[in-house]
mmCIF file of C-alpha atoms in Angstrom:
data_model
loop_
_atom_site.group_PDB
_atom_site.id
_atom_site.type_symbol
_atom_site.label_atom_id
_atom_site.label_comp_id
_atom_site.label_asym_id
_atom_site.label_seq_id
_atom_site.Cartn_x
_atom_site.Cartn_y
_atom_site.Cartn_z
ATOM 1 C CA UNK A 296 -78.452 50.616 20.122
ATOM 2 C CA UNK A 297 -77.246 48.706 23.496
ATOM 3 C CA UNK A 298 -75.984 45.238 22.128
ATOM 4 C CA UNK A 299 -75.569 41.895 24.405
ATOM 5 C CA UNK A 300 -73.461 39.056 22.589
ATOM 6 C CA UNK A 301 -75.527 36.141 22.048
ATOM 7 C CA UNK A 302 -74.332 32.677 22.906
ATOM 8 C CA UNK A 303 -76.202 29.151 22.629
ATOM 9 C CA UNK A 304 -75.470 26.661 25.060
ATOM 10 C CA UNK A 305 -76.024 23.312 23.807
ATOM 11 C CA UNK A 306 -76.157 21.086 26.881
ATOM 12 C CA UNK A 307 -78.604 18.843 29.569
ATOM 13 C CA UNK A 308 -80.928 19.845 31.766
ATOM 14 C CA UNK A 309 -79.508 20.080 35.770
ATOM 15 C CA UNK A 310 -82.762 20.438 37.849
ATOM 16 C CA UNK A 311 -80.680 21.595 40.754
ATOM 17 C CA UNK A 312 -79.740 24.378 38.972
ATOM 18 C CA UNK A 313 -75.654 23.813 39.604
ATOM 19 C CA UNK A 314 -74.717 22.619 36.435
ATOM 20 C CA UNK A 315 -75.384 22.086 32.692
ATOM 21 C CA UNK A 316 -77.781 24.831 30.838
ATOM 22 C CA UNK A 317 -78.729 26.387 34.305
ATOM 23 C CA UNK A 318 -74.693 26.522 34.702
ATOM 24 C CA UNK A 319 -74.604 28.211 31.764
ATOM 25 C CA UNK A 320 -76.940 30.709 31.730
ATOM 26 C CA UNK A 321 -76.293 32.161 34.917
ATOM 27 C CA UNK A 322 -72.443 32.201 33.529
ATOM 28 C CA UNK A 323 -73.677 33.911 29.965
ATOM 29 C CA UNK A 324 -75.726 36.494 32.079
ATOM 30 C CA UNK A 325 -73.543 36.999 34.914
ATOM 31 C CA UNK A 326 -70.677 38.213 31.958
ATOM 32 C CA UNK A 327 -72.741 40.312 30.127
ATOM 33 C CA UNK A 328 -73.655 37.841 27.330
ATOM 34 C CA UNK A 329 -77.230 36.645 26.167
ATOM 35 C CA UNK A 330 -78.083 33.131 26.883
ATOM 36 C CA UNK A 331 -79.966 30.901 24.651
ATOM 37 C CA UNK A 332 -80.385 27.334 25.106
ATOM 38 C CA UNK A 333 -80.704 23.630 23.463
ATOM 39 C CA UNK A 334 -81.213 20.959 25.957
ATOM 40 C CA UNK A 335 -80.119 17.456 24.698
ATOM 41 C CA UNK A 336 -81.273 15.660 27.968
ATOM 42 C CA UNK A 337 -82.953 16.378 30.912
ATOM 43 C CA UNK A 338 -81.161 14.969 34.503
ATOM 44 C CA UNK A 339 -82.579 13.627 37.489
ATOM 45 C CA UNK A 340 -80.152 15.150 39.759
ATOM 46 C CA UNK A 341 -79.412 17.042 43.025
ATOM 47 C CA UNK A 342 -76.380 17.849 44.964
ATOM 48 C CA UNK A 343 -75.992 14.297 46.489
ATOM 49 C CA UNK A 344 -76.012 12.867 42.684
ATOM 50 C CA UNK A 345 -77.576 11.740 39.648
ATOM 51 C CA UNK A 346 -80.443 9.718 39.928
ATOM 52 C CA UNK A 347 -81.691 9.539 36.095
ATOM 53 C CA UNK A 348 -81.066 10.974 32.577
ATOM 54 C CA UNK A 349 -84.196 11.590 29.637
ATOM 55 C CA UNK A 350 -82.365 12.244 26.234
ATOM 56 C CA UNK A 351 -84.164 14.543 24.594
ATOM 57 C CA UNK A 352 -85.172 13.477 20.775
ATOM 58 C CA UNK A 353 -82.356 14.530 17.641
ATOM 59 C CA UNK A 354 -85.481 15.994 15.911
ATOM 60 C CA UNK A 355 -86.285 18.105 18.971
ATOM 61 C CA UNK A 356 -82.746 19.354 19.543
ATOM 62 C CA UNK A 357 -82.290 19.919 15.978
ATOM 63 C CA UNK A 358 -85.215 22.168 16.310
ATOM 64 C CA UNK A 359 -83.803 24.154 19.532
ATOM 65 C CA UNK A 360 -80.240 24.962 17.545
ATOM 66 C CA UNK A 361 -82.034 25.776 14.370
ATOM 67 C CA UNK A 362 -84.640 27.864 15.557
ATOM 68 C CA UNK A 363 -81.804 29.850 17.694
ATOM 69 C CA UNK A 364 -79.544 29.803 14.757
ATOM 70 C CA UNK A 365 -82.026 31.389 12.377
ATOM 71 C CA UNK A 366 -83.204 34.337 14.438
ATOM 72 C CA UNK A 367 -80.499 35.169 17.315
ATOM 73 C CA UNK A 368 -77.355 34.452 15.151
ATOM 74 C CA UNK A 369 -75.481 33.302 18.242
ATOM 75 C CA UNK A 370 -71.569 34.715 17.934
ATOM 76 C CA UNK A 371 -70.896 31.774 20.233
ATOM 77 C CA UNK A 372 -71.637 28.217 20.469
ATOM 78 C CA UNK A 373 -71.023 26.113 23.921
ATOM 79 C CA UNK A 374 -71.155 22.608 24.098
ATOM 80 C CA UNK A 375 -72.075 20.080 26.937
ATOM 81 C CA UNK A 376 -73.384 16.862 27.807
ATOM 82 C CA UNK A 377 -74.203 14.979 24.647
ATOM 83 C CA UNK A 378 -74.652 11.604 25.278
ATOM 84 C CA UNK A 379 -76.602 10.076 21.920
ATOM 85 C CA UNK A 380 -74.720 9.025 18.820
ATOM 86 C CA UNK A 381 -77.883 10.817 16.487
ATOM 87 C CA UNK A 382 -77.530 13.905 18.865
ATOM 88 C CA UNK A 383 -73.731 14.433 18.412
ATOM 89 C CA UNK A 384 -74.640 13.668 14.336
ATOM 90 C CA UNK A 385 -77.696 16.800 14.570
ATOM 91 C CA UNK A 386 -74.998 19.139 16.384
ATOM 92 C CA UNK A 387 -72.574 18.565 13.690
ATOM 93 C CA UNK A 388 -74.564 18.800 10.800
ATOM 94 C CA UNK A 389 -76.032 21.958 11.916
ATOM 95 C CA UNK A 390 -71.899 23.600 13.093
ATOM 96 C CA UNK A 391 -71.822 22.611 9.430
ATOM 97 C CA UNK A 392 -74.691 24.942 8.381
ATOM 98 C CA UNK A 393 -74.724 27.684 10.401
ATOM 99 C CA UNK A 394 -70.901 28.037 10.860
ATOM 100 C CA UNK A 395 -70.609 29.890 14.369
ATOM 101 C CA UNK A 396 -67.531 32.007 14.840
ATOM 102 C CA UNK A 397 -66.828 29.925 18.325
ATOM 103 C CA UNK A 398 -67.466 26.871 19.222
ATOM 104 C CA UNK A 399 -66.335 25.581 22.753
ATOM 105 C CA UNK A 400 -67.125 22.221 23.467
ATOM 106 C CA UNK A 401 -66.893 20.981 27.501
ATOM 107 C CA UNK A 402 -66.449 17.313 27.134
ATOM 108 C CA UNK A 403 -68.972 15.709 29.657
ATOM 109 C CA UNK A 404 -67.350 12.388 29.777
ATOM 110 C CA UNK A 405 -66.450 11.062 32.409
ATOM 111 C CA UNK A 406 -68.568 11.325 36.432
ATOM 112 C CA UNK A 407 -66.827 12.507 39.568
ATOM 113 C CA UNK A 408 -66.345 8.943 40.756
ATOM 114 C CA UNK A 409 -64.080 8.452 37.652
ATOM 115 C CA UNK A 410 -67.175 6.812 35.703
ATOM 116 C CA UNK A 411 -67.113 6.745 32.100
ATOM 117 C CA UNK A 412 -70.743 8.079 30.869
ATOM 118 C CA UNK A 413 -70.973 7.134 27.556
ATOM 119 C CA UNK A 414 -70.565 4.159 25.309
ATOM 120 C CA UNK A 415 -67.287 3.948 23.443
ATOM 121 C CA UNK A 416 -68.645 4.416 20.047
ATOM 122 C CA UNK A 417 -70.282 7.462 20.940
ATOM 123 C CA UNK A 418 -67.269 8.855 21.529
ATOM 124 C CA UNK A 419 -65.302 7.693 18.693
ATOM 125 C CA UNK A 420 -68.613 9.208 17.001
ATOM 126 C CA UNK A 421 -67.433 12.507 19.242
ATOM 127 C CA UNK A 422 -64.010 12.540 18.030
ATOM 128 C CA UNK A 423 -65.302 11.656 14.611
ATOM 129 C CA UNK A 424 -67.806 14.666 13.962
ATOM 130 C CA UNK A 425 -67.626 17.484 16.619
ATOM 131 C CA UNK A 426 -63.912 17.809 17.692
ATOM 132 C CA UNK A 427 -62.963 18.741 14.539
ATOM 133 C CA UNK A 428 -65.528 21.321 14.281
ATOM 134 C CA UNK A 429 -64.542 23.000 17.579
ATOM 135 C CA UNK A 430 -62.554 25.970 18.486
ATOM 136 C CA UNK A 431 -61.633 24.837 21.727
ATOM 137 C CA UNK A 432 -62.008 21.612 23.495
ATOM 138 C CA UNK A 433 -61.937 22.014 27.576
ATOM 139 C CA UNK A 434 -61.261 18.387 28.631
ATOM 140 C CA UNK A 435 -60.329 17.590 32.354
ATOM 141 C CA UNK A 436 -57.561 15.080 33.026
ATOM 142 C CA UNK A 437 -59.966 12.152 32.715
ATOM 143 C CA UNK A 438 -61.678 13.353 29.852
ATOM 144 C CA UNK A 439 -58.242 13.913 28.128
ATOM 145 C CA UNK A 440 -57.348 10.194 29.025
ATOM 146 C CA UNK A 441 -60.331 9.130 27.564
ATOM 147 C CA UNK A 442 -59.532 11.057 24.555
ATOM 148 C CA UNK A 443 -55.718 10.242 23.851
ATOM 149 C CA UNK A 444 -55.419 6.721 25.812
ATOM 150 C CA UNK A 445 -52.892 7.941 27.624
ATOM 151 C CA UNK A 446 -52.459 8.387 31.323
ATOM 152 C CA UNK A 447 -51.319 11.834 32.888
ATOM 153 C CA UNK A 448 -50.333 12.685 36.052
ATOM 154 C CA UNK A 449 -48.461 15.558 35.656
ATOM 155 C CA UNK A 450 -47.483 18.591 33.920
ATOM 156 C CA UNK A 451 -45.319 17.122 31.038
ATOM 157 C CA UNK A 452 -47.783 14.594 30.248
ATOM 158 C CA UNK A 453 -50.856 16.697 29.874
ATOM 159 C CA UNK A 454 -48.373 19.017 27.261
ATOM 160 C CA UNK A 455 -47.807 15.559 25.074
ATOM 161 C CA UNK A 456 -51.609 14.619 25.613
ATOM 162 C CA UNK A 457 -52.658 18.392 24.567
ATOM 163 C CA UNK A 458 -50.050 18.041 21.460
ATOM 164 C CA UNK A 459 -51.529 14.927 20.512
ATOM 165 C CA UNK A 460 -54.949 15.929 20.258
ATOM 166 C CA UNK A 461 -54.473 19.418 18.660
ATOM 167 C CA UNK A 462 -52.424 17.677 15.733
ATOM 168 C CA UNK A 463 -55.445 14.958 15.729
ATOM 169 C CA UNK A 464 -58.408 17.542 15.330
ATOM 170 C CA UNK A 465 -56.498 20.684 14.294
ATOM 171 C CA UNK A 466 -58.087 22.557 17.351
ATOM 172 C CA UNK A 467 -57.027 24.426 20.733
ATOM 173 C CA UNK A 468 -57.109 22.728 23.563
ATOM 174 C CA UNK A 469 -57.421 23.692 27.708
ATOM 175 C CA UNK A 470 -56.495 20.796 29.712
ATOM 176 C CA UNK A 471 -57.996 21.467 33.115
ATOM 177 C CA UNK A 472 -55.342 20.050 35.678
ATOM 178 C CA UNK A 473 -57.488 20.651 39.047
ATOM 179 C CA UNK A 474 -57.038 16.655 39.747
ATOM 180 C CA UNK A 475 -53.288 17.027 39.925
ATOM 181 C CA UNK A 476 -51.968 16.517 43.085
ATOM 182 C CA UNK A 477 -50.702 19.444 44.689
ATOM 183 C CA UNK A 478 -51.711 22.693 45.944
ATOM 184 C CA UNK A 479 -51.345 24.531 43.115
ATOM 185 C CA UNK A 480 -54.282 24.507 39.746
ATOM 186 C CA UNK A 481 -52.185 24.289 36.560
ATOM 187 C CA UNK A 482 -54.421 24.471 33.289
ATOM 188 C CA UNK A 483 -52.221 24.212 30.203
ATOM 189 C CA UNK A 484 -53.472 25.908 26.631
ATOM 190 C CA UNK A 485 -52.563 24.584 23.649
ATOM 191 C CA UNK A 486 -53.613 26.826 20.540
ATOM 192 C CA UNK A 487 -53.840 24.951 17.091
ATOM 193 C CA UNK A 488 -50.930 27.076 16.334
ATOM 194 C CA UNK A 489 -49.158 25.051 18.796
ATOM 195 C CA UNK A 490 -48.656 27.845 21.518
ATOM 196 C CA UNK A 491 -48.359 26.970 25.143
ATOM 197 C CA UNK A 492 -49.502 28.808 27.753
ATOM 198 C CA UNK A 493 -49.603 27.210 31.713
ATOM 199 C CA UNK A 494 -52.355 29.269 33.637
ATOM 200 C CA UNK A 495 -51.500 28.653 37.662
ATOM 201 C CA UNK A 496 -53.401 29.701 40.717
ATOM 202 C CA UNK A 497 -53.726 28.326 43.951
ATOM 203 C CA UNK A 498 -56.222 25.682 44.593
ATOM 204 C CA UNK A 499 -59.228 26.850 46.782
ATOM 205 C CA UNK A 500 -60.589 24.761 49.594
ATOM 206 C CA UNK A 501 -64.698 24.045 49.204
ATOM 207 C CA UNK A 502 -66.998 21.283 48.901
ATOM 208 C CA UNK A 503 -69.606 23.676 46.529
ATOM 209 C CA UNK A 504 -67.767 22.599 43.018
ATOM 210 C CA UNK A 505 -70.907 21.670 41.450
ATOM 211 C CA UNK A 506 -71.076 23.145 38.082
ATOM 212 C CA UNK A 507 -67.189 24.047 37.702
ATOM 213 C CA UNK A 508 -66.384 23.029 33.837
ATOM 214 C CA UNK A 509 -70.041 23.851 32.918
ATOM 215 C CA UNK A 510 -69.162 27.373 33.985
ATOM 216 C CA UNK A 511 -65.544 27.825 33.099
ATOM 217 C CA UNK A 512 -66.409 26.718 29.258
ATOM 218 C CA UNK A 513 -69.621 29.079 28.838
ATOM 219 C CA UNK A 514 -67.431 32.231 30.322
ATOM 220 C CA UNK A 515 -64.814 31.165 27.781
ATOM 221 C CA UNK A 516 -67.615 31.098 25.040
ATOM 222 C CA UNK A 517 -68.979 34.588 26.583
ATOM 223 C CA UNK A 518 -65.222 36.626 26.693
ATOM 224 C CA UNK A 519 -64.485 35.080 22.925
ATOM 225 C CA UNK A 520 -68.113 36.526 21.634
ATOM 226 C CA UNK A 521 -67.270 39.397 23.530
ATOM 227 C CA UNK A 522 -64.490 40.148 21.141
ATOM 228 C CA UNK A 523 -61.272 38.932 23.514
ATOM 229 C CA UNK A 524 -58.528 36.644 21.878
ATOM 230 C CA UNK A 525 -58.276 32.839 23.244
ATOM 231 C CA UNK A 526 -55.542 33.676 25.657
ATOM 232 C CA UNK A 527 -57.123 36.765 27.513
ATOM 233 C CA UNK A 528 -60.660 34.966 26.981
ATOM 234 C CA UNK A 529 -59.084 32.311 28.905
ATOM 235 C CA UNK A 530 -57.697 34.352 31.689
ATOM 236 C CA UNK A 531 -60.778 36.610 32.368
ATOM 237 C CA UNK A 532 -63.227 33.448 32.482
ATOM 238 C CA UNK A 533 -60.621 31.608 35.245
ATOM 239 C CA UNK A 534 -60.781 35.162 37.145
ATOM 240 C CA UNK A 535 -64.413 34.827 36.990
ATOM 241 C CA UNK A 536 -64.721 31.426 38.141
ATOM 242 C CA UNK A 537 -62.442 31.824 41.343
ATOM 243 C CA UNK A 538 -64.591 34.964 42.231
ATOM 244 C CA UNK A 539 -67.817 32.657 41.765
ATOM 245 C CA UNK A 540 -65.590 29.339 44.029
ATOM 246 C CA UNK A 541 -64.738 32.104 46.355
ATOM 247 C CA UNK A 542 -68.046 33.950 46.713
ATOM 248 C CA UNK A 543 -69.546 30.277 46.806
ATOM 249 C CA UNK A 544 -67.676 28.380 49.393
ATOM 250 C CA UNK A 545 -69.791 28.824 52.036
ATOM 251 C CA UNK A 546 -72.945 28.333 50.867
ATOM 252 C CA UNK A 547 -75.314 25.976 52.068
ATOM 253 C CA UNK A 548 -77.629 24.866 49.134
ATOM 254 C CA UNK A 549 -78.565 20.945 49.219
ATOM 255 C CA UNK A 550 -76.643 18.594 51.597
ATOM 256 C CA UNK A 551 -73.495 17.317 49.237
ATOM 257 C CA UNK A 552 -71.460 18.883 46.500
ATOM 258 C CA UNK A 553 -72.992 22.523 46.344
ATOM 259 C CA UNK A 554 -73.193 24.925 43.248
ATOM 260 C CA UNK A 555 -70.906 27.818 42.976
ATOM 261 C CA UNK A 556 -72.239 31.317 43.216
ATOM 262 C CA UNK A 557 -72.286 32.579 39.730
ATOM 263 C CA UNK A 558 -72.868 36.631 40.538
ATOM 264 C CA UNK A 559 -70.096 37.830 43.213
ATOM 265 C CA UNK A 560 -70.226 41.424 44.045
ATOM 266 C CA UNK A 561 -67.533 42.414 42.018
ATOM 267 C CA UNK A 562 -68.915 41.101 38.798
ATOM 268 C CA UNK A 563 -72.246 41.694 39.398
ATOM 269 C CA UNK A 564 -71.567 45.043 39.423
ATOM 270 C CA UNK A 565 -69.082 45.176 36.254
ATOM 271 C CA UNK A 566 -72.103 43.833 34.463
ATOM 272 C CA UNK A 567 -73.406 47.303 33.758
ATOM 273 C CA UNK A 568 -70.782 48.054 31.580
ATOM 274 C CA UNK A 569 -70.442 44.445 30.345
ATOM 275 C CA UNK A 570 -72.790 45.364 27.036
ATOM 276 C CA UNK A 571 -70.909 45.766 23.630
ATOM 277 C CA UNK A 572 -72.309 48.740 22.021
ATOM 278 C CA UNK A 573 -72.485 49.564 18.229
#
């Protein structure tokens, strides 16, 4: 029997299709994974912005996780945009119950334009309930500053930021250093075993980096239900994302910040041997 690793993203809604669940499940698919889904909003939103957010109700996306839970047994567990005190309470309670192997949780926290998106008690709710529960958290330099209260503009600083937090939630952490100045990306892992490991590439030029932590957290998710350790999980999803930045750069979809392709040639055609088989 041909198996496919199942993995539920827990996220909102993008309507463009760039980001969020429709991120995701192009990512899950595109790696050889099978997507399911829990949307806890649904966006108003193209590639020139956001124009409005629905959340969706905590009994509703209660329903979505447990109804996933109880019949695909999801290996894998990504998490997105949750923006409701009651939600983040429902997605904790049921990480509780169900007890998912992985849990990767993309902290959607703060816009683009530097704008924080949610009210500070929701995310002392965040920190509270769900960080704790995660395997790895995927902050970007903002998110981390929201996180730790402490400003980082380098290398160094994201280490003592990354320390910090691990020793706060006794989880791994990827701090995602693509806002760094320079022309160089520098991501650093650190492992609740309090490994370090500084992933560096060089930074690619393109205005179509819609979608980018949506899809670099949900190909983590995919490699680590997939059976890879954290490290190499790590490394094959930021291979996969720089095919999908490349293969995406010159796009033309919508008229502002475009979507990445999520199936380059090379990976689309790996796919066929993607499946885990038992």
């Amino acid at each position: 029997m041909e198996r496919h690793p199942v993995i539920l993203s827990i996220a909102g809604s993008d309507c463009s299709g760039g980001a969020g669940i429709q991120a995701d499940i192009k990512t899950i698919s595109a790696l050889g994974g099978y997507a399911a889904s829990a949307i806890t909003a649904v966006t108003v939103q193209n590639t020139l912005g956001v124009r409005t957010m629905q959340a969706m109700s905590p009994e509703i996306v209660r329903g979505q996780i447990e109804a996933v839970m109880e019949d695909l047994q999801p290996v894998a567990i990504k998490i997105g945009m949750v923006h409701d005190i009651q939600i983040v309470r429902v997605i904790s309670d049921c990480l509780k119950k169900y007890r998912p192997e992985y849990v990767v949780y993309d902290p959607v926290m703060v816009s683009t334009s530097g704008r924080k998106l949610m009210t500070d008690e929701t995310i002392e709710e965040i920190k509270k309930e769900l960080l704790p529960l995660a395997t790895l958290i995927t902050p970007n330099i903002d998110e981390a500053t929201v996180l730790t209260g402490r400003s980082i503009h380098n290398i160094r600083e994201m280490q003592e930021a990354a320390e910090i937090l691990t020793d706060n939630f006794h989880t791994s952490l990827l701090i995602k250093g693509g806002h760094l100045e320079g022309d160089n990306m520098c991501d650093l892992l650190h492992t609740a075993d309090s490994i370090y490991h500084i992933y560096k590439e060089k930074k690619i030029e393109s205005r179509n980096l819609h979608g980018t932590g949506c899809t670099l957290s949900s190909a983590i998710a995919t490699c680590l239900a997939k059976g890879y350790p954290m490290q190499e999980s790590i490394r094959h999803a930021k291979n996969y994302i720089t095919q999908a930045i490349i293969a995406g750069k010159d796009l033309h979809i919508g008229h502002g910040n475009g979507p990445l392709w999520h199936f380059p040639a090379p990976i689309a055609q790996m796919c066929t041997f993607c499946a885990v088989v038992s």
